[in-house]
Amino acid sequence: MKKNLLFTAILCYGLCTAQVGINTTNPNSTLTVDGSLETAYKEITSSYTLTQLDSYVSYNGSADANLTLPAVGSGVTSFTGRIYKIKNVSNFNLTLLPNGSDKLR
């Protein structure tokens, strides 16, 4: 019985600390993707506030515009660790702004 319990404990530990690999048999991080990655893409042409659905945003407007980050929240509304890719392909200025009284760090 002790052997079964020890084996089960070791197996559970291995599963809890496992690394995930996509298109690789030897992941070297918590998540390793050996290939391209597709994320949500949005092209905007005027000022815009980012949401939880955005990932890659491209600005192609005909005037200067503002791109506002989402408000800082907590729990399920927290954007901690979120990465946005922002590209300005226009000939105009695109300004990144915090939401409300939030600050950029």
mmCIF file of C-alpha atoms in Angstrom:
data_model
loop_
_atom_site.group_PDB
_atom_site.id
_atom_site.type_symbol
_atom_site.label_atom_id
_atom_site.label_comp_id
_atom_site.label_asym_id
_atom_site.label_seq_id
_atom_site.Cartn_x
_atom_site.Cartn_y
_atom_site.Cartn_z
ATOM 1 C CA MET A 1 0.000 0.000 0.000
ATOM 2 C CA LYS A 2 2.842 2.374 0.867
ATOM 3 C CA LYS A 3 4.462 1.711 -2.525
ATOM 4 C CA ASN A 4 1.214 2.536 -4.338
ATOM 5 C CA LEU A 5 0.796 5.734 -2.345
ATOM 6 C CA LEU A 6 4.401 6.788 -2.996
ATOM 7 C CA PHE A 7 4.057 6.026 -6.727
ATOM 8 C CA THR A 8 0.809 8.031 -6.896
ATOM 9 C CA ALA A 9 2.411 10.974 -5.078
ATOM 10 C CA ILE A 10 5.416 10.994 -7.434
ATOM 11 C CA LEU A 11 3.144 10.736 -10.479
ATOM 12 C CA CYS A 12 0.947 13.623 -9.286
ATOM 13 C CA TYR A 13 4.010 15.791 -8.599
ATOM 14 C CA GLY A 14 5.324 15.089 -12.089
ATOM 15 C CA LEU A 15 2.003 16.038 -13.663
ATOM 16 C CA CYS A 16 1.725 19.252 -11.626
ATOM 17 C CA THR A 17 5.173 20.475 -12.648
ATOM 18 C CA ALA A 18 5.080 19.259 -16.229
ATOM 19 C CA GLN A 19 6.057 21.416 -19.165
ATOM 20 C CA VAL A 20 3.846 21.632 -22.235
ATOM 21 C CA GLY A 21 5.285 21.534 -25.726
ATOM 22 C CA ILE A 22 3.434 22.233 -28.952
ATOM 23 C CA ASN A 23 5.167 20.792 -32.009
ATOM 24 C CA THR A 24 8.145 19.738 -29.853
ATOM 25 C CA THR A 25 8.958 16.682 -27.753
ATOM 26 C CA ASN A 26 11.410 18.595 -25.529
ATOM 27 C CA PRO A 27 9.734 21.701 -24.059
ATOM 28 C CA ASN A 28 12.186 23.826 -22.058
ATOM 29 C CA SER A 29 9.675 26.234 -20.480
ATOM 30 C CA THR A 30 6.230 26.013 -18.940
ATOM 31 C CA LEU A 31 4.882 26.465 -22.477
ATOM 32 C CA THR A 32 7.040 25.972 -25.569
ATOM 33 C CA VAL A 33 5.566 26.613 -29.010
ATOM 34 C CA ASP A 34 7.795 25.473 -31.850
ATOM 35 C CA GLY A 35 5.979 27.164 -34.710
ATOM 36 C CA SER A 36 3.972 30.249 -35.467
ATOM 37 C CA LEU A 37 1.335 31.655 -33.138
ATOM 38 C CA GLU A 38 -1.956 33.164 -34.242
ATOM 39 C CA THR A 39 -3.701 35.689 -32.018
ATOM 40 C CA ALA A 40 -6.629 38.073 -32.404
ATOM 41 C CA TYR A 41 -5.925 40.826 -34.961
ATOM 42 C CA LYS A 42 -7.716 44.140 -35.250
ATOM 43 C CA GLU A 43 -7.040 47.069 -37.574
ATOM 44 C CA ILE A 44 -8.245 50.409 -36.262
ATOM 45 C CA THR A 45 -8.502 53.780 -38.008
ATOM 46 C CA SER A 46 -9.359 56.078 -35.081
ATOM 47 C CA SER A 47 -8.827 56.380 -31.318
ATOM 48 C CA TYR A 48 -9.586 53.137 -29.495
ATOM 49 C CA THR A 49 -9.590 51.549 -26.018
ATOM 50 C CA LEU A 50 -8.068 48.067 -25.831
ATOM 51 C CA THR A 51 -10.198 45.222 -24.417
ATOM 52 C CA GLN A 52 -9.631 41.673 -23.163
ATOM 53 C CA LEU A 53 -10.316 40.440 -26.713
ATOM 54 C CA ASP A 54 -7.435 42.379 -28.293
ATOM 55 C CA SER A 55 -3.939 41.048 -28.837
ATOM 56 C CA TYR A 56 -2.450 42.510 -32.037
ATOM 57 C CA VAL A 57 -3.675 45.984 -33.003
ATOM 58 C CA SER A 58 -2.639 47.810 -36.148
ATOM 59 C CA TYR A 59 -3.391 51.529 -36.623
ATOM 60 C CA ASN A 60 -3.961 52.760 -40.177
ATOM 61 C CA GLY A 61 -5.838 56.022 -39.683
ATOM 62 C CA SER A 62 -5.781 59.334 -41.524
ATOM 63 C CA ALA A 63 -5.153 61.551 -38.461
ATOM 64 C CA ASP A 64 -3.385 61.464 -35.083
ATOM 65 C CA ALA A 65 -5.117 59.115 -32.617
ATOM 66 C CA ASN A 66 -4.956 57.750 -29.059
ATOM 67 C CA LEU A 67 -4.804 54.123 -28.007
ATOM 68 C CA THR A 68 -5.990 53.703 -24.414
ATOM 69 C CA LEU A 69 -5.074 50.731 -22.244
ATOM 70 C CA PRO A 70 -7.840 48.938 -20.316
ATOM 71 C CA ALA A 71 -8.526 50.020 -16.747
ATOM 72 C CA VAL A 72 -6.528 48.205 -14.075
ATOM 73 C CA GLY A 73 -8.773 45.711 -12.316
ATOM 74 C CA SER A 74 -8.521 42.808 -9.908
ATOM 75 C CA GLY A 75 -9.578 39.186 -10.027
ATOM 76 C CA VAL A 76 -11.120 38.213 -13.359
ATOM 77 C CA THR A 77 -10.911 41.829 -14.574
ATOM 78 C CA SER A 78 -7.153 41.969 -14.024
ATOM 79 C CA PHE A 79 -4.970 42.363 -17.102
ATOM 80 C CA THR A 80 -1.805 41.299 -15.243
ATOM 81 C CA GLY A 81 0.722 39.780 -17.607
ATOM 82 C CA ARG A 82 -1.220 40.643 -20.756
ATOM 83 C CA ILE A 83 0.887 41.447 -23.795
ATOM 84 C CA TYR A 84 -0.353 43.647 -26.633
ATOM 85 C CA LYS A 85 1.399 44.079 -29.972
ATOM 86 C CA ILE A 86 0.707 47.535 -31.361
ATOM 87 C CA LYS A 87 1.809 48.687 -34.795
ATOM 88 C CA ASN A 88 1.341 52.101 -36.379
ATOM 89 C CA VAL A 89 1.354 51.703 -40.161
ATOM 90 C CA SER A 90 0.010 55.212 -40.814
ATOM 91 C CA ASN A 91 1.872 58.483 -41.367
ATOM 92 C CA PHE A 92 0.271 59.948 -38.231
ATOM 93 C CA ASN A 93 1.034 59.854 -34.500
ATOM 94 C CA LEU A 94 -0.488 57.145 -32.315
ATOM 95 C CA THR A 95 -0.284 57.929 -28.589
ATOM 96 C CA LEU A 96 -0.524 55.181 -25.954
ATOM 97 C CA LEU A 97 -2.470 56.340 -22.886
ATOM 98 C CA PRO A 98 -3.298 54.774 -19.501
ATOM 99 C CA ASN A 99 -6.956 54.473 -18.540
ATOM 100 C CA GLY A 100 -8.293 57.197 -16.226
ATOM 101 C CA SER A 101 -5.951 57.787 -13.283
ATOM 102 C CA ASP A 102 -3.894 54.644 -13.998
ATOM 103 C CA LYS A 103 -0.190 55.112 -14.691
ATOM 104 C CA LEU A 104 2.210 53.605 -17.225
ATOM 105 C CA ARG A 105 5.246 51.938 -15.639
#
